[in-house]
């Protein structure tokens, strides 16, 4: 059984304490003086102490050399080195722990290698073109889709990214060189036209800033969305036309029978009903035409007093707070139409007319217009789809555009045509807040400054 480090130390100390007195005693009995006895004891003890020190330190020295080799192997990524269990019990336990550590590191490395292989397989086979560039704009990773799109299938790793994209079509080159997400169409060298979505993000990898660029082909998705939209339009149009044409056909038949009988009094009522249904159908189709043929906004300075007064003649609401000091800068007719739709929706929500508010505020170079009501608000599912064309939770009413799903969609179209956006949110205490944000007169839009007149 191997001795422990403590036993070895006690053995060395015991020998150092017992042997010198015995040597001195033996020399003195031999008749020599004390000086000679001490010299003999020292001569005898030096080799003994050296041997005991070597005996005590040998396992530690062997373990130290083994651990040094293991650390160097770990530094090189080799976790296969195991230490032989040798020496005192304490060192045997240490080598066993080292073996367990090596096994755990090997398993973790194997798991990481499997994950890396899985990730590389996913990255390489995804249809999204992926390019990762280092700070020097050298390409660090380019998957198969990126190689096919940007390099005719050849490897791009290590190449200069600006050089790689220099020969690409202009729209594709500008998107990849920019730092913004965008949707664009491009004609590829084979003559096909593709729509791409480009997104880019920066992050730190191994302490260095890297940029990840993703190019996703959107042509098929957009085509499916377009087909789905057309199907929805056809369903809505078919439903509304049937709802109007069927009564008109029935009323026309009844009118013909009344005319044959000479009952002119009821005939006038039938003709009036036909006129109402035709007027409703005209309003319905006019709403679709207005959405489909929205002209580009013609921005001009807008006096708030006259604008609010004209809007008040079309819908009932209260103005909360004072309007901005500076005139507005937008297409008054289009923004009036958008706000009229929002105010109309607020009334149809069941809100008390006194609770329908219009707020106008200017924040820096941005104009904020809010329409608030105290109706039931919207569920999360409805909020997510309320701005989509043809989405509606209301039924159509004669003589109105309600139920077509175009009121909010038209307001969104108008806001975005003004380089702004629209947002919906439920209010605390019930009700809905619709916010339109429009850029001010001096804000850059599409790369051009809107200059003052």
Coordinates of N, CA, C and O in Angstrom, one line a residue, residues 33 54-55 72 100-101 109 231 289 428:
X33 N 36.3 12.5 20.6 CA 35.7 13.7 21.3 C 34.5 14.2 20.6 O 34.0 13.6 19.6
X54 N 14.4 13.1 -1.5 CA 14.0 12.5 -2.9 C 12.9 11.6 -2.8 O 12.0 11.6 -3.6
X55 N 12.9 10.7 -1.7 CA 11.8 9.8 -1.5 C 10.5 10.5 -1.3 O 9.4 10.1 -1.8
X72 N -0.3 21.6 -21.4 CA 0.1 21.9 -22.8 C -0.8 21.2 -23.8 O -1.1 21.8 -24.8
X100 N -11.3 12.4 -14.6 CA -12.7 12.8 -14.7 C -12.9 14.1 -15.5 O -13.8 14.3 -16.3
X101 N -12.0 15.1 -15.2 CA -12.0 16.4 -15.9 C -11.7 16.2 -17.3 O -12.4 16.8 -18.2
X109 N -16.4 18.7 -25.7 CA -15.9 19.0 -27.1 C -16.6 18.2 -28.1 O -16.9 18.8 -29.2
X231 N -57.6 36.6 -54.0 CA -58.8 35.7 -53.7 C -59.7 36.4 -52.6 O -60.9 36.3 -52.7
X289 N -61.9 51.9 -55.3 CA -61.1 52.7 -56.3 C -60.2 53.7 -55.7 O -59.1 53.9 -56.1
X428 N -55.7 52.6 -21.6 CA -56.1 52.2 -20.2 C -57.5 52.7 -19.9 O -57.8 53.9 -20.2

